[in-house]
Coordinates of C-alpha atoms in Angstrom, one line a residue:
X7 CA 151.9 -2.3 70.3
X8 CA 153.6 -3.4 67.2
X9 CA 154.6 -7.2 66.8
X10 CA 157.1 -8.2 64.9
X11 CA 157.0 -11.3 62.9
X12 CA 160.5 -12.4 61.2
X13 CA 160.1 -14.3 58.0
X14 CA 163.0 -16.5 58.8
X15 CA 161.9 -18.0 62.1
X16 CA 160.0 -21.0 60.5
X17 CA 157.5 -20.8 57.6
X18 CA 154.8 -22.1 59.8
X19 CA 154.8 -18.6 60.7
X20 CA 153.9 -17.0 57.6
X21 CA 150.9 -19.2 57.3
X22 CA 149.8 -17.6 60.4
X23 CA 150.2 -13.8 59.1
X24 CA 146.9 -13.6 57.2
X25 CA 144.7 -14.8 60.2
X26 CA 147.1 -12.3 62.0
X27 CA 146.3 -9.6 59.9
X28 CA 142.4 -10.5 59.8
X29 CA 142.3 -9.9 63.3
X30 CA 142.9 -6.3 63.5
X31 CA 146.6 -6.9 65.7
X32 CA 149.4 -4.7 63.6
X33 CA 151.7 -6.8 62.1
X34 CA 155.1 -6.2 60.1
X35 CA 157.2 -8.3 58.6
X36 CA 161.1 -7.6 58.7
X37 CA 163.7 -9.8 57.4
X38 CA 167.0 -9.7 59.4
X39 CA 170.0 -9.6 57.8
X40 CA 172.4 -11.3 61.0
X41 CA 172.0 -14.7 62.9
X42 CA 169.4 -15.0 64.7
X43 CA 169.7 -17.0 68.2
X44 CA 167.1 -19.9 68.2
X45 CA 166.0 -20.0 71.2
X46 CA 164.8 -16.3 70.6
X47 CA 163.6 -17.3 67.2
X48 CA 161.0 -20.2 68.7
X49 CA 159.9 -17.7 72.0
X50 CA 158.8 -15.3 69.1
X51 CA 156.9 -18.1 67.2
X52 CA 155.3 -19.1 70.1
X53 CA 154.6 -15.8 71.0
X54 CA 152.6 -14.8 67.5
X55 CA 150.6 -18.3 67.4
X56 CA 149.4 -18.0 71.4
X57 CA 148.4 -14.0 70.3
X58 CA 146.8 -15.4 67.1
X59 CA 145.0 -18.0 68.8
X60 CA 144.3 -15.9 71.8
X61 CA 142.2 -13.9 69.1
X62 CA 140.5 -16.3 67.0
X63 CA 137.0 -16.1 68.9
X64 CA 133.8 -17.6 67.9
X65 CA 132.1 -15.7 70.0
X66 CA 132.6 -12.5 68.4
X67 CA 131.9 -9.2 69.1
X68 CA 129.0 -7.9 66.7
X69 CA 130.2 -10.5 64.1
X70 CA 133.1 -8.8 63.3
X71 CA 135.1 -12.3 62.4
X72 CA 132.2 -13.0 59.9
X73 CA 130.8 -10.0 58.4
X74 CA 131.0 -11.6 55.0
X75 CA 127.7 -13.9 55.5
X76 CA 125.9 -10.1 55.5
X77 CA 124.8 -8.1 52.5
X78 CA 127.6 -5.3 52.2
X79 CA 129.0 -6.9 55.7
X80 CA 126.1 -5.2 57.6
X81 CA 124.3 -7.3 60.3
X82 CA 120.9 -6.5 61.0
X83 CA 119.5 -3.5 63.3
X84 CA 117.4 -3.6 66.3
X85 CA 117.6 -7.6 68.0
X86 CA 119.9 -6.6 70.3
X87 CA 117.5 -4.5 71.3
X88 CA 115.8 -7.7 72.6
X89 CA 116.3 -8.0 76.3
X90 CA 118.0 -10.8 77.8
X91 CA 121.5 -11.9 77.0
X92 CA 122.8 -12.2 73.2
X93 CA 125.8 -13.5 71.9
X94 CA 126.7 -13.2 67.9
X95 CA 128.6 -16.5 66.7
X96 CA 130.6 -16.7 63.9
X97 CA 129.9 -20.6 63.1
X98 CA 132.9 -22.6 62.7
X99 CA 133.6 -26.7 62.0
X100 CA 136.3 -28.8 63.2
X101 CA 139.9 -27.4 62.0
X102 CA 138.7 -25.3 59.1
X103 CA 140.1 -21.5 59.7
X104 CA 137.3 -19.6 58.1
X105 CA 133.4 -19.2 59.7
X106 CA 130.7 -20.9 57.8
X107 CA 127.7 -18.7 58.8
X108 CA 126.6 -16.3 61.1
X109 CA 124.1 -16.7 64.4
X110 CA 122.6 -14.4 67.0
X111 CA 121.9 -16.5 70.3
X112 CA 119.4 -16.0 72.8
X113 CA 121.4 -17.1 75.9
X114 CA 117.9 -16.8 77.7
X115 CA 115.6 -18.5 75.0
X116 CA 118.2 -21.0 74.0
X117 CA 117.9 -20.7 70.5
X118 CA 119.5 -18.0 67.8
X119 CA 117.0 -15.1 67.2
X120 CA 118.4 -15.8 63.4
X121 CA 121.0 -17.0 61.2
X122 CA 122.3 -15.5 58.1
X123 CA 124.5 -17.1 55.2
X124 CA 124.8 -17.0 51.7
X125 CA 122.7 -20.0 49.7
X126 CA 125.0 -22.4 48.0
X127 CA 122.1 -23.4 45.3
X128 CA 124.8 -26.5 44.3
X129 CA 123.2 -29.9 45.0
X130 CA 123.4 -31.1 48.0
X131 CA 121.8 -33.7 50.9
X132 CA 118.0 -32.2 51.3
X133 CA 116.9 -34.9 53.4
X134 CA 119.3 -34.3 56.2
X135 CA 121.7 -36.6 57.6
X136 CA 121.9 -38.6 60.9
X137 CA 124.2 -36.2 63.1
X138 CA 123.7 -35.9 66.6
X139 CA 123.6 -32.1 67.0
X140 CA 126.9 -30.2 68.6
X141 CA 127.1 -27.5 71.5
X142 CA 129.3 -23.8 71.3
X143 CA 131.7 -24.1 73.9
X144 CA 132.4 -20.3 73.9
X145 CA 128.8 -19.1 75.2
X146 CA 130.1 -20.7 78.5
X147 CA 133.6 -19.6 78.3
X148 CA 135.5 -17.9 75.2
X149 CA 138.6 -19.5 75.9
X150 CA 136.6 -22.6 75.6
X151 CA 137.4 -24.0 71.5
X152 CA 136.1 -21.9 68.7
X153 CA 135.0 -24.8 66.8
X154 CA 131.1 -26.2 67.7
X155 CA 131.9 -29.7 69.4
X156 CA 129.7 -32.9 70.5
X157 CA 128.1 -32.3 74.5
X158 CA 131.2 -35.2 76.1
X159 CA 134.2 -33.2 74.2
X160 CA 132.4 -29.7 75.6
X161 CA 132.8 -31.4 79.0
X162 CA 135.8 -32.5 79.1
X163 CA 137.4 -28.8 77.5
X164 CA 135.3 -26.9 80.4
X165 CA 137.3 -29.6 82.9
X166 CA 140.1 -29.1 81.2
X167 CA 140.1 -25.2 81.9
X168 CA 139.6 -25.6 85.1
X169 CA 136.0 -23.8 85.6
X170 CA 134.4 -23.3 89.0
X171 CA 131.2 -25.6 88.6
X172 CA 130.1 -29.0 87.3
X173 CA 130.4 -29.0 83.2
X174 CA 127.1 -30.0 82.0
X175 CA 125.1 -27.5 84.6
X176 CA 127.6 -24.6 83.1
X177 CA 126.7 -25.8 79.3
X178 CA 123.0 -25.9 80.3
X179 CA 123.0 -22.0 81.7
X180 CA 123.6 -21.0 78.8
X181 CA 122.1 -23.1 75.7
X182 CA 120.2 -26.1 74.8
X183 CA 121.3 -29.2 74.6
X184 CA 120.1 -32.3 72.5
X185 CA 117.8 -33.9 75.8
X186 CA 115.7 -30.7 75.9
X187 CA 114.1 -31.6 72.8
X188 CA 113.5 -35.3 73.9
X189 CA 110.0 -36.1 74.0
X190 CA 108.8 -32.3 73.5
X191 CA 107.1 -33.4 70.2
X192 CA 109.2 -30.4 68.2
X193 CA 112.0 -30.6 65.4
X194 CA 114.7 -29.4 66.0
X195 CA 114.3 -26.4 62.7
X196 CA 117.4 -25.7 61.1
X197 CA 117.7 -22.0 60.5
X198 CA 120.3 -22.5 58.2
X199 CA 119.5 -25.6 56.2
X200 CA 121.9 -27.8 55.4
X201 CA 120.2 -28.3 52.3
X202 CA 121.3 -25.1 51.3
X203 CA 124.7 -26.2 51.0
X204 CA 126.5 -28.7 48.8
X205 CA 127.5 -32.0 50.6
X206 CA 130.4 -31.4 53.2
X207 CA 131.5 -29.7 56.1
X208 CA 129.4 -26.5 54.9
X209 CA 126.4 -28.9 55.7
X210 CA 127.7 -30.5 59.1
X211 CA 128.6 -27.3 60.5
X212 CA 124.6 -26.8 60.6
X213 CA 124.5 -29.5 62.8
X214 CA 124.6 -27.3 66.0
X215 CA 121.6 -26.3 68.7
X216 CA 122.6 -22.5 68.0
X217 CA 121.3 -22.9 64.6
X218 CA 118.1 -24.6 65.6
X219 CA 115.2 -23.1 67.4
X220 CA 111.9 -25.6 68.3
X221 CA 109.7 -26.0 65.3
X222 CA 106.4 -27.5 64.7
X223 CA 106.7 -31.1 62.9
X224 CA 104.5 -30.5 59.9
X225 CA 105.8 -27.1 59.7
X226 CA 109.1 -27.8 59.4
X227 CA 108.9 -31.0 57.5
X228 CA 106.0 -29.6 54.8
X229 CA 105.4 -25.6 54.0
X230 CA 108.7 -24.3 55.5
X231 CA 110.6 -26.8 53.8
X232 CA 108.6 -26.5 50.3
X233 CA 109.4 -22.9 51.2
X234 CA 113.2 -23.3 51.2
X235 CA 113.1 -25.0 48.5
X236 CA 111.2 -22.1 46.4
X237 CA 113.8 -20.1 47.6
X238 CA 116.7 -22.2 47.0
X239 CA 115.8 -22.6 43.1
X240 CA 115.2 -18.8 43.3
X241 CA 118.7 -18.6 44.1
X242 CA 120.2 -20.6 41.0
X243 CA 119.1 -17.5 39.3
X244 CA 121.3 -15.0 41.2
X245 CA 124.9 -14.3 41.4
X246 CA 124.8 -14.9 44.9
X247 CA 122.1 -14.6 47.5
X248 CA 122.2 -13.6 51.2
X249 CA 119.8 -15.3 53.8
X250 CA 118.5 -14.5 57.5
X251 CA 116.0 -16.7 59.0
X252 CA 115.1 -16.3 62.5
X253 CA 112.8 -17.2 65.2
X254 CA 110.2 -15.0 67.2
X255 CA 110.2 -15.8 71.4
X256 CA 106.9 -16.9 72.0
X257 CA 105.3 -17.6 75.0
X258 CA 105.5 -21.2 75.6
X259 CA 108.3 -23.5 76.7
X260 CA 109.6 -26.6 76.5
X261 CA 109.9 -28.1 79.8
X262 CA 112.5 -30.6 81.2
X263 CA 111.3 -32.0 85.2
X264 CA 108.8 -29.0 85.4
X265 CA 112.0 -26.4 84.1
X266 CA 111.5 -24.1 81.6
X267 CA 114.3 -24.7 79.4
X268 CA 113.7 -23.9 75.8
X269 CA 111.0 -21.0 74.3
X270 CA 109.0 -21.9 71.9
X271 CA 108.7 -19.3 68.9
X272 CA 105.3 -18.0 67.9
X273 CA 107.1 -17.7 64.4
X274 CA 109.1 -18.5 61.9
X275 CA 110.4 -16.2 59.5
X276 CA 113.4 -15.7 57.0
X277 CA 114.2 -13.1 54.0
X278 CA 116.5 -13.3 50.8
X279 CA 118.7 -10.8 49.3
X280 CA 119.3 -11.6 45.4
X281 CA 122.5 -10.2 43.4
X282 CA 123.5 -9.9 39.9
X283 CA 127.1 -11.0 38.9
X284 CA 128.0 -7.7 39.2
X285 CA 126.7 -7.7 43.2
X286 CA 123.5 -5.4 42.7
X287 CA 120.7 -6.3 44.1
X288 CA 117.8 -7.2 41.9
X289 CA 115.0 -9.4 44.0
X290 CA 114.4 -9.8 47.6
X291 CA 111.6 -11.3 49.2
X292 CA 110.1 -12.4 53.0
X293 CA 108.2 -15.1 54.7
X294 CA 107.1 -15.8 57.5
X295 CA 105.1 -18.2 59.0
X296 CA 102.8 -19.3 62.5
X297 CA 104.2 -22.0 64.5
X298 CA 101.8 -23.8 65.2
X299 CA 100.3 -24.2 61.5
X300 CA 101.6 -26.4 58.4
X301 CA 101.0 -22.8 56.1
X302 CA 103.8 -19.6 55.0
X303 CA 103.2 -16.5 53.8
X304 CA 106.0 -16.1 51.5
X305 CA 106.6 -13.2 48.4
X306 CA 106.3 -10.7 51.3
X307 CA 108.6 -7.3 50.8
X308 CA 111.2 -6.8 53.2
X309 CA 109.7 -3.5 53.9
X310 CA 106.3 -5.6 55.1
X311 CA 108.5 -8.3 56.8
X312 CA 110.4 -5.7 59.1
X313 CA 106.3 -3.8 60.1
X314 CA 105.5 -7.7 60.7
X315 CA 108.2 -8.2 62.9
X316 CA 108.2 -4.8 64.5
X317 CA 104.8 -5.6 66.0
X318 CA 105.7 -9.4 66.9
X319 CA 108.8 -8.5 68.4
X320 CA 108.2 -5.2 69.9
X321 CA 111.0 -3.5 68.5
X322 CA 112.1 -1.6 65.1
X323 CA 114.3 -3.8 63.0
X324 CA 116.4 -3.8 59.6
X325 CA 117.3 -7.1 58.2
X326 CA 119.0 -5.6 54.7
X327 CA 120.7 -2.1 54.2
X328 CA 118.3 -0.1 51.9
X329 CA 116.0 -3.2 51.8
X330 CA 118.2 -5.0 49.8
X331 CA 116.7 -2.7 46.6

């Protein structure tokens, strides 16, 4: 099918055509040369910003709206492997079109089995702000919001729909939400730091339980952090750097009234991609710590990193095309 978008209905509709486009629909413009009856011309705007909205997901199949927070646009191989149900997310924040990182949630473990982005080594907040953490609408329903949103306003769109069920039993089927961790004596462990990004909404849009997965205290607030740190000054030296970081299930849980409702990972581990200006590679490293331990390994290859994994997750896995070498 071929949709036709007129120039001359209204400019708001140009300023659609790129996110159009983005999305894979077939789009071509055609100016028209005779009058054009109104009420036509707003029934076709209408049309081309419900079909452009319609295809905007969050929720996107094998991160195809977000490809650009992988090196050479290639997610890793082998978690979806993983049994249980999995759901990449293309992270976005409040009315801002484009995504700001990538995330592969466990529906099942309630946190992602990692995040990838590229480091912004700019200054920014390293202490973390005060944010109470948001929810993904869309790993209820995708034509819930795209945008990650605060556990009331995730309600209130679910009611809104008109979904069979109460809201906040739906939400919890199918990720974690901020009580869990009350009282379970674990951070809340940004994958994604927001650290690693310059103050703003690259930073807030951090702020969500599909980027965090339950860490231990002195873990996350000592040697991994020190570690992000190494890694984030490693990156001032690059032309750009790409980062996953993920989470190995473990075989505890955090329980809520004797309910298992969020795994606790026996690890913690993350890798680095480095680039040139000209967008070759030229360092890449591993680490990987114990959750249960203040203590990282880190300077591991990628090549070690994926034989560690292997045997803690019990399947083959490639974070980097060619190792990132």
């Amino acid at each position: 099918m071929e949709y036709i978008i007129y120039k001359h209905c209204l400019s708001y509709c140009a300023d659609h055509l790129q996110g159009f486009a983005a999305e894979g629909l077939p789009a071509r413009i055609e100016g028209i040369t005779k009058f054009l009856d109104p009420t036509i011309m707003i029934s076709q705007l209408f049309l081309v910003l419900v079909l452009a909205n319609a295809t905007l997901g969050k929720v996107s199949s094998n991160f195809n709206d977000c490809r650009g927070q992988f090196y050479v646009s290639t997610p890793p191989v082998g978690f979806t492997s993983l049994p249980g149900s999995i759901a990449p997310i293309c992270q976005m924040y409040e009315n801002y079109n484009n995504p700001f990182f990538a995330s592969l949630y466990h529906k099942g473990y309630r946190y992602p089995l990692y995040s990838a982005y590229i480091l912004d080594s700019r200054p920014g907040d390293a202490t973390g702000a005060s944010q109470t953490f948001r929810l993904e609408p869309q790993l209820v329903d995708t034509r819930l919001p795209q945008q990650i949103t605060l556990q009331p306003q995730t309600e209130t769109a679910i009611r809104n729909l008109g979904l069979s069920g109460v809201p906040v039993d739906l939400i919890k089927n199918n990720q974690a939400i901020n009580s869990d961790y009350t009282g379970s004596n674990y951070h809340k462990g940004h994958l994604n730091p927001n650290a690693d990004h310059p103050d703003g909404p690259g930073q807030l849009v951090t702020y969500t339980l599909t980027n965090v997965a339950p860490m231990y205290g002195s873990l996350n607030s000592g040697a991994w952090r020190a570690n992000e740190k190494r890694v984030k000054d490693i990156a001032a030296t690059c032309g750009r750097m790409y980062v996953i970081t993920g989470a190995v299930p473990g075989n505890n849980w955090i329980a809520v009234n004797g309910v298992q409702r969020v795994n606790i990972p026996s690890h913690i581990w993350s890798a680095f991609c480095c680039l040139n200006n000209n967008n070759q590679p030229i360092r890449a490293e591993g680490s990987l710590a114990p959750n249960n331990a203040n203590t990282v390994e880190s300077g591991i290859t990628i090549a070690n990193l994926q034989t560690k994994l292997r045997s803690l997750l019990g399947v083959s896995v490639t974070l980097f095309q060619n190792n990132c070498s």
